PDB file of C-alpha atoms and ligand atoms in Angstrom:
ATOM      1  CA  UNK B   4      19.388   6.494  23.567  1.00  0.00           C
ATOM      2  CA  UNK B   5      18.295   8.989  26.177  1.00  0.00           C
ATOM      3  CA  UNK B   6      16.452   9.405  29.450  1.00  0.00           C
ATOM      4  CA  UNK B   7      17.020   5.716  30.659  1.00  0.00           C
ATOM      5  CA  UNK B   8      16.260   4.469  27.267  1.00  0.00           C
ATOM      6  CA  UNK B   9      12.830   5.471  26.628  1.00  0.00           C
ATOM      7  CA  UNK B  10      13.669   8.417  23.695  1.00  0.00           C
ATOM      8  CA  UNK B  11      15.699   7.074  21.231  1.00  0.00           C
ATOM      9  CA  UNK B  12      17.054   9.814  18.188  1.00  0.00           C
ATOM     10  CA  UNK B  13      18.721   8.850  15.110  1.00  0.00           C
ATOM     11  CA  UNK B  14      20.728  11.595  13.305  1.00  0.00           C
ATOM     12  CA  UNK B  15      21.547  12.178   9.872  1.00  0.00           C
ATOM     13  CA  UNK B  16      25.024  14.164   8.433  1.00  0.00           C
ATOM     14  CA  UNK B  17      26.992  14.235   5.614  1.00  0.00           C
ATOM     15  CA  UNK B  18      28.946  11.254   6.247  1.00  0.00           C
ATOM     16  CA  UNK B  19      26.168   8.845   7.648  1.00  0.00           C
ATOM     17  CA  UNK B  20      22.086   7.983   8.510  1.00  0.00           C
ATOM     18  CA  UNK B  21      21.433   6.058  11.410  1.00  0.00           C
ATOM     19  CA  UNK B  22      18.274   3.361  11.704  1.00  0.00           C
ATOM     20  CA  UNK B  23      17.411   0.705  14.237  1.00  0.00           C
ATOM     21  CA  UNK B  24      15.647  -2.922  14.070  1.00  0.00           C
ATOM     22  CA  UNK B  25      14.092  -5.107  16.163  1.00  0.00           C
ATOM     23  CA  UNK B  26      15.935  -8.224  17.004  1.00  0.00           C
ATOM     24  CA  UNK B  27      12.970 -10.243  16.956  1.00  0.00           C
ATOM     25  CA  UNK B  28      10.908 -10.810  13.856  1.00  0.00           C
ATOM     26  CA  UNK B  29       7.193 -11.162  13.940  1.00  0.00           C
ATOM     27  CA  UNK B  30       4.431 -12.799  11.881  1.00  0.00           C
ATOM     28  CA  UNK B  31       1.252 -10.182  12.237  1.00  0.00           C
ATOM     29  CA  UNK B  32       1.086  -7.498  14.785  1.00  0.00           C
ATOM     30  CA  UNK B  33       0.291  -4.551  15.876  1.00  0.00           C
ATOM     31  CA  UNK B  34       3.137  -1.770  16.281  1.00  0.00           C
ATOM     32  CA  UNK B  35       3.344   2.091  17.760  1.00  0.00           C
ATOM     33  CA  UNK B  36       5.852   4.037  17.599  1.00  0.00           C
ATOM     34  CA  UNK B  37       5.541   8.264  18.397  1.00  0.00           C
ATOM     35  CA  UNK B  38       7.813  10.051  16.350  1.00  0.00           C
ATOM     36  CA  UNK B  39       9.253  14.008  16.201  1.00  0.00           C
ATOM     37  CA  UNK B  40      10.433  14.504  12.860  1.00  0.00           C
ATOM     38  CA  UNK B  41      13.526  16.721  11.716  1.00  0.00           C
ATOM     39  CA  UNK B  42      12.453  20.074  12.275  1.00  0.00           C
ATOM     40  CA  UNK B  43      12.971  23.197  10.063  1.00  0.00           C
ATOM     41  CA  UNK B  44      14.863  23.038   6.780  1.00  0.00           C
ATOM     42  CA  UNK B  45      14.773  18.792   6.150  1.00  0.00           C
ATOM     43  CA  UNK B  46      14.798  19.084   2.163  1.00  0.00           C
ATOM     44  CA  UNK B  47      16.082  15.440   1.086  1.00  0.00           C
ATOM     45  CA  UNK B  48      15.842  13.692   4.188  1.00  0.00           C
ATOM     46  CA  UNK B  49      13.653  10.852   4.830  1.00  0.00           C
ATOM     47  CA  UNK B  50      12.738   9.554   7.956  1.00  0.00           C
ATOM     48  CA  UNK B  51      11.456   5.411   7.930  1.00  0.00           C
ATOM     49  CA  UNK B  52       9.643   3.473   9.094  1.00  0.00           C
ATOM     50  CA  UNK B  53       8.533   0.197   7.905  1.00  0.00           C
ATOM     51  CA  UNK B  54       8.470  -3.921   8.194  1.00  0.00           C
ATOM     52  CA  UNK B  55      10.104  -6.052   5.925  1.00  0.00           C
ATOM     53  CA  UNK B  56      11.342  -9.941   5.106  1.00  0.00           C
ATOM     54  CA  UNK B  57      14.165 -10.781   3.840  1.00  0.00           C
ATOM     55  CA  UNK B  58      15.229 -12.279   0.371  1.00  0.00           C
ATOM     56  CA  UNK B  59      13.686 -11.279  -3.399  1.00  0.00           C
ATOM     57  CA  UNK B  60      10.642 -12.303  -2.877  1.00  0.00           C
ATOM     58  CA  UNK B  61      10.267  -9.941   0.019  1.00  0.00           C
ATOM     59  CA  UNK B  62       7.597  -8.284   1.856  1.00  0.00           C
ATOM     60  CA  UNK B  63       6.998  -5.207   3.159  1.00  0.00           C
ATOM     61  CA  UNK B  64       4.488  -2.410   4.879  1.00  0.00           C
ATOM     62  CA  UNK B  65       5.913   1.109   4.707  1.00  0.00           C
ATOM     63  CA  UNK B  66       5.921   4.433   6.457  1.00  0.00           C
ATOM     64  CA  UNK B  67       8.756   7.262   4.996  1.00  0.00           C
ATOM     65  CA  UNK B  68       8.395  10.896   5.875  1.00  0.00           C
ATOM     66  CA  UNK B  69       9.470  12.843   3.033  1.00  0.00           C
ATOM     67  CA  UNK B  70      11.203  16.184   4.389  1.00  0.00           C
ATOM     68  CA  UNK B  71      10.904  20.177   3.234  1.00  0.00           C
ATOM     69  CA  UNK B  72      11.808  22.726   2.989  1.00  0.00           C
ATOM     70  CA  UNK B  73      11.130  25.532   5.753  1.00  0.00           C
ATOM     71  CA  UNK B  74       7.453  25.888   5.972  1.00  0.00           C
ATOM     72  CA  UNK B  75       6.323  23.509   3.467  1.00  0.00           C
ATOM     73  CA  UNK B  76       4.599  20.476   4.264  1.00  0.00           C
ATOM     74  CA  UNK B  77       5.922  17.372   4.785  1.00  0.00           C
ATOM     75  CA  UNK B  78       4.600  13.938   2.769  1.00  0.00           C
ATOM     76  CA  UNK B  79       4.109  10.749   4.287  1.00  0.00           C
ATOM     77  CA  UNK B  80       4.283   8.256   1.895  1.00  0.00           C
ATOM     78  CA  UNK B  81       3.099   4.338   1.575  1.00  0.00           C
ATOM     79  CA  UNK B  82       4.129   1.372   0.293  1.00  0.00           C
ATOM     80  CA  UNK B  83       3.060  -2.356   0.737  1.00  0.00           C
ATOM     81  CA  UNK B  84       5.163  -4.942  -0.982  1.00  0.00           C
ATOM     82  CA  UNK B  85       4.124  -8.529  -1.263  1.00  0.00           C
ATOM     83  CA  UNK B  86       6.623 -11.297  -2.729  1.00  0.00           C
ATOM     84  CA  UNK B  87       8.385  -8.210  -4.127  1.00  0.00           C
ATOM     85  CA  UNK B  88       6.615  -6.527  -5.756  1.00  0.00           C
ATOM     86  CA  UNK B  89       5.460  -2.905  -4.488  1.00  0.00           C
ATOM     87  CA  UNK B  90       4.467   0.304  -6.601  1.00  0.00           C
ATOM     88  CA  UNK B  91       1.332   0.635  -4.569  1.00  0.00           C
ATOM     89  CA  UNK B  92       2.347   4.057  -3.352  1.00  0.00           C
ATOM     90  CA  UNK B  93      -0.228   6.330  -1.199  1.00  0.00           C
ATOM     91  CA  UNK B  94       0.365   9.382   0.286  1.00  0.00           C
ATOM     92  CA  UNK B  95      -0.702  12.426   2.255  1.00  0.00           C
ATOM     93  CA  UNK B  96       0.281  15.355   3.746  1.00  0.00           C
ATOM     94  CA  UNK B  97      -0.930  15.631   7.436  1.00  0.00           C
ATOM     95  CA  UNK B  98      -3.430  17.618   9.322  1.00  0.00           C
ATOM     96  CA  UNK B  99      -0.818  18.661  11.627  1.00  0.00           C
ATOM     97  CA  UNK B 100       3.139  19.520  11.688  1.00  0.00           C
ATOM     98  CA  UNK B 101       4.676  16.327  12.172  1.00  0.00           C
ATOM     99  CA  UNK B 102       7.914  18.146  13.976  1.00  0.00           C
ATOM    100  CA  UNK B 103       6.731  19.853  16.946  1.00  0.00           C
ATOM    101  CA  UNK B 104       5.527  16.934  18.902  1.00  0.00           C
ATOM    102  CA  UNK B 105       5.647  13.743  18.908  1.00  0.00           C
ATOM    103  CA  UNK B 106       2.609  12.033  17.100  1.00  0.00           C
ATOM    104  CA  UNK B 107       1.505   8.341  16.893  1.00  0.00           C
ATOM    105  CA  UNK B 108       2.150   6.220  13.847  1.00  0.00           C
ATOM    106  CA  UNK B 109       0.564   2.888  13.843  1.00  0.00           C
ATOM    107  CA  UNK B 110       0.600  -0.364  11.469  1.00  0.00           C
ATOM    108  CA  UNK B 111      -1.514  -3.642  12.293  1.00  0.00           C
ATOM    109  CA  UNK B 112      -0.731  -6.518  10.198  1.00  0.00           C
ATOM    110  CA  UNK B 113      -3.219  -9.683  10.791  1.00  0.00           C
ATOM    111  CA  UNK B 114      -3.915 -11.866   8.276  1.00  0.00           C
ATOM    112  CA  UNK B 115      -7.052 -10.010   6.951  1.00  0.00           C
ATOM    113  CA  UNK B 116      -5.629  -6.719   6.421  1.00  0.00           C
ATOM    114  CA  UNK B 117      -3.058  -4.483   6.969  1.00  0.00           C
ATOM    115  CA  UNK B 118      -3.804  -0.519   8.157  1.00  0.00           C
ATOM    116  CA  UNK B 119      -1.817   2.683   8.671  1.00  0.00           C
ATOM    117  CA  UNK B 120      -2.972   5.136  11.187  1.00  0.00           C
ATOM    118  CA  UNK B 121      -1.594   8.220  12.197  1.00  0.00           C
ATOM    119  CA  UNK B 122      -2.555   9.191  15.809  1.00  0.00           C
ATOM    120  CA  UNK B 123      -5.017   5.998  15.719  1.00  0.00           C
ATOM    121  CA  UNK B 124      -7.229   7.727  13.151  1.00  0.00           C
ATOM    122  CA  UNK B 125      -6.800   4.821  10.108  1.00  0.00           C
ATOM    123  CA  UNK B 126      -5.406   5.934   6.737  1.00  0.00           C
ATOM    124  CA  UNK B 127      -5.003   3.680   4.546  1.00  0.00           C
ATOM    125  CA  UNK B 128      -6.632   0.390   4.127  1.00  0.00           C
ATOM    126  CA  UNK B 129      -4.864  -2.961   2.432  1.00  0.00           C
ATOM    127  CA  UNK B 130      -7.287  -6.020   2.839  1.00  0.00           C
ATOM    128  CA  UNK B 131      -6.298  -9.483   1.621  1.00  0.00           C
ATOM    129  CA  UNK B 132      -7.315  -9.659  -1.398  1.00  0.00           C
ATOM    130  CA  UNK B 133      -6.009 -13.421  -2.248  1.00  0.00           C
ATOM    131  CA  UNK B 134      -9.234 -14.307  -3.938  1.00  0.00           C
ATOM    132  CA  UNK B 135      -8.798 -11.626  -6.343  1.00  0.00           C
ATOM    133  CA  UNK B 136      -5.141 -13.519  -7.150  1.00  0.00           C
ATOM    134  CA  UNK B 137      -3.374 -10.612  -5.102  1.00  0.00           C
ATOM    135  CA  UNK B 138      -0.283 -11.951  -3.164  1.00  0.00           C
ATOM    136  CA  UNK B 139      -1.371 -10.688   0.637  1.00  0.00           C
ATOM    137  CA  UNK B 140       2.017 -10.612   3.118  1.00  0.00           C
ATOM    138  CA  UNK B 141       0.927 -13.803   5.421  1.00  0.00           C
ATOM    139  CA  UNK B 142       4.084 -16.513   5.732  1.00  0.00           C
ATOM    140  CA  UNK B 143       7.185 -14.147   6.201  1.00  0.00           C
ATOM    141  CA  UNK B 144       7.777 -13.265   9.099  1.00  0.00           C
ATOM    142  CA  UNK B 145       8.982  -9.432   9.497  1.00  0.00           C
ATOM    143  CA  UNK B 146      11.407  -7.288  11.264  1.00  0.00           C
ATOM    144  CA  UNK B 147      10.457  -3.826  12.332  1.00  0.00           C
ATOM    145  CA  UNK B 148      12.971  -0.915  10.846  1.00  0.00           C
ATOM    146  CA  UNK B 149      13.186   2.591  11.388  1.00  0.00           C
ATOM    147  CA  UNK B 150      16.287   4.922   9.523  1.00  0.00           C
ATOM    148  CA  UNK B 151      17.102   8.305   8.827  1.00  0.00           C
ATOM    149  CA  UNK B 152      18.990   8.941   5.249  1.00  0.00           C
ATOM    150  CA  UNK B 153      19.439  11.156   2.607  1.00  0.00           C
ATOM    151  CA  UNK B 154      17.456  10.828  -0.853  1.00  0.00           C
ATOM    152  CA  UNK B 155      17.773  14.192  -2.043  1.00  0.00           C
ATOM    153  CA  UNK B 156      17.954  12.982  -5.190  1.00  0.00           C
ATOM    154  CA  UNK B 157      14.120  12.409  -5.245  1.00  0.00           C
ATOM    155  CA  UNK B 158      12.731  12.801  -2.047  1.00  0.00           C
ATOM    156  CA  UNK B 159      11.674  16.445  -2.062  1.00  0.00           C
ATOM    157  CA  UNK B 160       9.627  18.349  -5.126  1.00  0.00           C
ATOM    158  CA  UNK B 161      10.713  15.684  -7.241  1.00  0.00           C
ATOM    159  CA  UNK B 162      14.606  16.110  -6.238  1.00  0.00           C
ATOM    160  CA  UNK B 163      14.935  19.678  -7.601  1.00  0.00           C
ATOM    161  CA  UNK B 164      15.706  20.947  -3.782  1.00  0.00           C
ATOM    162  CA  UNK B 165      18.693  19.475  -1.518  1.00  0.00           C
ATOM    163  CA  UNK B 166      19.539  18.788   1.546  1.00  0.00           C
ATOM    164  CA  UNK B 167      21.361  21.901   2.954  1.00  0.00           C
ATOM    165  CA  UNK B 168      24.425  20.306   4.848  1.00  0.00           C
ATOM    166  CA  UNK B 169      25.290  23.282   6.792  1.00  0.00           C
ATOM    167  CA  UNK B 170      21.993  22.911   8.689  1.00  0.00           C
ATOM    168  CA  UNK B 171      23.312  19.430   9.397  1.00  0.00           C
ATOM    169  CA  UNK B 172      23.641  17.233  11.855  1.00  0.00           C
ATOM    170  CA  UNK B 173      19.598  16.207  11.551  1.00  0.00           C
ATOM    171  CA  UNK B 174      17.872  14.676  14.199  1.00  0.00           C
ATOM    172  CA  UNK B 175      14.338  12.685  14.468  1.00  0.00           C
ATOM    173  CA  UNK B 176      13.470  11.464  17.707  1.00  0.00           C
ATOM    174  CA  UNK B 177      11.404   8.168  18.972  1.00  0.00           C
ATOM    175  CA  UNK B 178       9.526   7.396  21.822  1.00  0.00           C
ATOM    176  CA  UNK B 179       6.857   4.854  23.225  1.00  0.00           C
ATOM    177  CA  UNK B 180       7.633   2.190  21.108  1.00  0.00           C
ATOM    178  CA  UNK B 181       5.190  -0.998  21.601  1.00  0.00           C
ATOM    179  CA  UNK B 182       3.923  -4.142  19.975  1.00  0.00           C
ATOM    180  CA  UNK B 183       1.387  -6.778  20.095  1.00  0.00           C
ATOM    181  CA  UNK B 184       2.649  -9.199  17.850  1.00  0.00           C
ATOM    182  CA  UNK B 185       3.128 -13.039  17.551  1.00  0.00           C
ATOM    183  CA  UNK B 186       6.810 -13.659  17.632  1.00  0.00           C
ATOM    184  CA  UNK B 187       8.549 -16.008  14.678  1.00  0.00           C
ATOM    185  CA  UNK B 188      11.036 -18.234  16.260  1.00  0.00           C
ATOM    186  CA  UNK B 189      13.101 -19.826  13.432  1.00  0.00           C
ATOM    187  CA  UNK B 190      14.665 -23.127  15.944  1.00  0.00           C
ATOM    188  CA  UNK B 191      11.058 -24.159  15.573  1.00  0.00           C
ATOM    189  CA  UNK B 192       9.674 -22.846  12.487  1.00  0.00           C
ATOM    190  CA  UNK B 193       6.676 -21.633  14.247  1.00  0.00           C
ATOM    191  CA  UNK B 194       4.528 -18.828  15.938  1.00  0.00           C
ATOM    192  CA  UNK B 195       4.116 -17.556  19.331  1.00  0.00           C
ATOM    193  CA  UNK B 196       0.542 -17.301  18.165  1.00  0.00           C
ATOM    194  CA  UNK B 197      -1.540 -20.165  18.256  1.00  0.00           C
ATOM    195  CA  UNK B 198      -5.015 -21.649  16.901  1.00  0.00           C
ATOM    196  CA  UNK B 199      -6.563 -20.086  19.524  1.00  0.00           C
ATOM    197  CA  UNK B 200      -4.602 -17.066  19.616  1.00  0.00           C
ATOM    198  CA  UNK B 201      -6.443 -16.189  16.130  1.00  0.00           C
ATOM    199  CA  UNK B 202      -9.898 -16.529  17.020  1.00  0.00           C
ATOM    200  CA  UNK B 203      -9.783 -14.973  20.158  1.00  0.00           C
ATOM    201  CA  UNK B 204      -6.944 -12.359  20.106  1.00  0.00           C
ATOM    202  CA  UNK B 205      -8.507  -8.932  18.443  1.00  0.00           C
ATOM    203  CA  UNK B 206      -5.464  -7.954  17.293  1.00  0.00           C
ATOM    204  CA  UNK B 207      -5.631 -11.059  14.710  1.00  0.00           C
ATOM    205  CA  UNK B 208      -8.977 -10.639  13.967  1.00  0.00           C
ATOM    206  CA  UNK B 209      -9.548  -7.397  13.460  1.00  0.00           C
ATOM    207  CA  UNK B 210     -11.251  -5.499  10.405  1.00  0.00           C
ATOM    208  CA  UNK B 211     -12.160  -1.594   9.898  1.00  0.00           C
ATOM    209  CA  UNK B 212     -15.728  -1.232  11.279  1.00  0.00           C
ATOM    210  CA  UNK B 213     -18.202   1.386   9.840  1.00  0.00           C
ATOM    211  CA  UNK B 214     -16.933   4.103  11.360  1.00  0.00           C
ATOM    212  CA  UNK B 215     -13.523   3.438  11.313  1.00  0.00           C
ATOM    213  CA  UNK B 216     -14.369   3.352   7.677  1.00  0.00           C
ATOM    214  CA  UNK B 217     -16.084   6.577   7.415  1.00  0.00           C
ATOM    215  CA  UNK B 218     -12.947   8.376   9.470  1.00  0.00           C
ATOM    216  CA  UNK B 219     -10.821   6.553   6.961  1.00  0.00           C
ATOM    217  CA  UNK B 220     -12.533   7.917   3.645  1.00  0.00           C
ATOM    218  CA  UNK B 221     -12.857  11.646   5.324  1.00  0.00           C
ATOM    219  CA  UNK B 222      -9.039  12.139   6.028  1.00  0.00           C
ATOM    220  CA  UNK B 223      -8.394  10.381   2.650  1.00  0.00           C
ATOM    221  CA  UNK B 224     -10.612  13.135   0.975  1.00  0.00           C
ATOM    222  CA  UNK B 225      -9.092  16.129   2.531  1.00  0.00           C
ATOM    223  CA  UNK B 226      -5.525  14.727   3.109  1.00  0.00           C
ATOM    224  CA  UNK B 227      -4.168  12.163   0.489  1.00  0.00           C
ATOM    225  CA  UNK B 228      -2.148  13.369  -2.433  1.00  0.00           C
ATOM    226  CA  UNK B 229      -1.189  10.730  -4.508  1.00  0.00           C
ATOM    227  CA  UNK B 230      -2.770   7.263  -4.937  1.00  0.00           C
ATOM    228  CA  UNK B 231      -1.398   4.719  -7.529  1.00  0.00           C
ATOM    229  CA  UNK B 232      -5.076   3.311  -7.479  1.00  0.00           C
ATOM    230  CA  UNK B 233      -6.016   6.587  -9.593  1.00  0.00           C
ATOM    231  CA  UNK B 234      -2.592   6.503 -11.884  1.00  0.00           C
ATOM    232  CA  UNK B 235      -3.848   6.078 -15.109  1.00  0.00           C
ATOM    233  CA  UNK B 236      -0.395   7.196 -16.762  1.00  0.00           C
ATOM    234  CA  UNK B 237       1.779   4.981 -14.628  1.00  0.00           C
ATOM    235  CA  UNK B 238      -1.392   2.091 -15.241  1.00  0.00           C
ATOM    236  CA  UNK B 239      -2.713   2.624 -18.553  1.00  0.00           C
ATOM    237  CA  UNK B 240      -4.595  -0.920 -17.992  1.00  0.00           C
ATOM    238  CA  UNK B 241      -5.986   0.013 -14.941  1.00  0.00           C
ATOM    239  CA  UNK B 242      -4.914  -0.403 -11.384  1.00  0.00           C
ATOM    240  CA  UNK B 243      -4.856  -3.986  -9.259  1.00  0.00           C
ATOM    241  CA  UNK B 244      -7.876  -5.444  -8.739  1.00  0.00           C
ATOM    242  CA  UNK B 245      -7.014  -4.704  -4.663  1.00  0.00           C
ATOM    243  CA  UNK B 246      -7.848  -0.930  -5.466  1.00  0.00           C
ATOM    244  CA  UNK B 247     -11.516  -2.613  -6.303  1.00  0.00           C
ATOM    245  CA  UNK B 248     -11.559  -3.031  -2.461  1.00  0.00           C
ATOM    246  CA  UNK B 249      -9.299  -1.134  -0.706  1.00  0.00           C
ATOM    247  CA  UNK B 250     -10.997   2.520  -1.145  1.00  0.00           C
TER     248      UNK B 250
HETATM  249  C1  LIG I  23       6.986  20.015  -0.234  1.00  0.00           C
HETATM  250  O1  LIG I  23       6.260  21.197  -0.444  1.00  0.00           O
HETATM  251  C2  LIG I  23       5.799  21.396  -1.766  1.00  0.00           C
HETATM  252  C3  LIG I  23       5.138  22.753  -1.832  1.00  0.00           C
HETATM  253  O2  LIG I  23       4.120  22.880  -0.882  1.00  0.00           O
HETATM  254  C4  LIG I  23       4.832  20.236  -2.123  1.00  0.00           C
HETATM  255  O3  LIG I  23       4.441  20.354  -3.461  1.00  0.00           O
HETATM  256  C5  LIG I  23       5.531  18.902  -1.907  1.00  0.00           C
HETATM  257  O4  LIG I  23       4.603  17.841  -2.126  1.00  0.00           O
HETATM  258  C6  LIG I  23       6.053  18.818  -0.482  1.00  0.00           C
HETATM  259  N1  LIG I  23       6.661  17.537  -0.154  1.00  0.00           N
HETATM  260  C7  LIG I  23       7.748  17.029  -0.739  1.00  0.00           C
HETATM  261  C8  LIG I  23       8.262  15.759  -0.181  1.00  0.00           C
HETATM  262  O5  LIG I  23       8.312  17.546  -1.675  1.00  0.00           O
END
């Protein structure tokens, strides 16, 4: 932690990653965090950042920046589990590089629908979609995570280039970290958010309108790569009936 404690960096060598997580857990909210990636040569590094439960039947919104080589682009890449189960992967490369300043990467979480934005422009979209007999994340509560590690085995073109230790140590840095949330307190099994809290408090309440929608679909036409809604190979019987909605 530098500068009083308001830019935080987490460093990556040979021997070890480093990652962070909030003390407190929360049950829908509405996190920021402005991050400076590892600059330059980060082939097989991964920079997180994410929410998750505990136990098997976990769940779990996430945010990983895949690193690159020099000069090639890196991919941001999400996940959301619900009681365990994931392999709803989206991702996209961004309209900007992610490791010359810091930009702002954003999750709410209410119980209508969770959404990713980078630099509050939303990017991805997933709505409750109970009716449809989708598990939506709604009674864990969540801590907030962010790590730096190696997955060179996978993370960049497939795993075919490595992280290049002699560049090493690797550094990501974090600033500005906030959150409007409703804090889980497990002495009394309950919510810091209350009846009220959800009809009134827009954070809880709150739903893409049209234009947030129409900013949503344009940056997912020009920017996303990869969308396990469109995966017929790894879904020969056809996506989850959330892809119905969530596009
Ligand atoms: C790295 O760059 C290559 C070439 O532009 C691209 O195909 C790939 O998706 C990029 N990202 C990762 C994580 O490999």
């Amino acid at each position: 932690m530098l500068e009083d404690g308001e830019l935080l960096t987490l460093s990556l060598d040979k021997l070890s990653g480093s990652g962070i997580e909030s003390k407190k857990e929360f049950l829908f909210g509405k996190i920021h965090m402005q991050i400076k990636l590892v600059p330059g040569n980060s082939a097989g590094t991964v920079a997180t950042y994410y929410l998750s439960s505990e136990g098997e039947q976990h769940d779990e919104i996430d945010l990983e920046f895949l690193g690159n080589s020099s000069g090639n682009p890196y991919t941001l890449h999400t996940n959301v589990y619900s009681q365990g189960k994931g392999d709803r992967e989206q991702q996209f490369f961004l309209w900007f590089d992610p490791t010359q300043d810091f930009h702002t990467y954003s999750i709410l979480w209410n119980p209508k629908c969770i959404v990713f934005y980078v630099d509050n422009v939303p990017i991805r979209v997933f709505k409750n979609t109970e009716k449809l007999g989708v598990p939506f994340p709604k009674d864990q509560p969540m801590r907030i995570y962010s790590s730096l590690w190696n997955a060179d085995d996978w993370a960049t073109q497939g795993g075919r280039v490595k992280t290049n230790w002699t560049l090493g140590p690797f550094t990501a840095s974090y600033r500005n970290f906030s959150v409007d949330g409703c804090i889980w307190s497990y002495r009394t099994r309950s919510s810091s958010c209350n009846s009220t809290d959800f009809s009134t408090n827009p954070m809880l309440k709150m739903e893409l309108d049209r234009r947030s929608r129409e900013r949503m679909k344009r940056v997912r036409r020009e920017h996303m790569i990869y969308d396990y809604c469109k995966d017929q190979w790894r879904f020969p019987r056809g996506p989850g009936p959330e892809c119905r909605v969530n596009n």
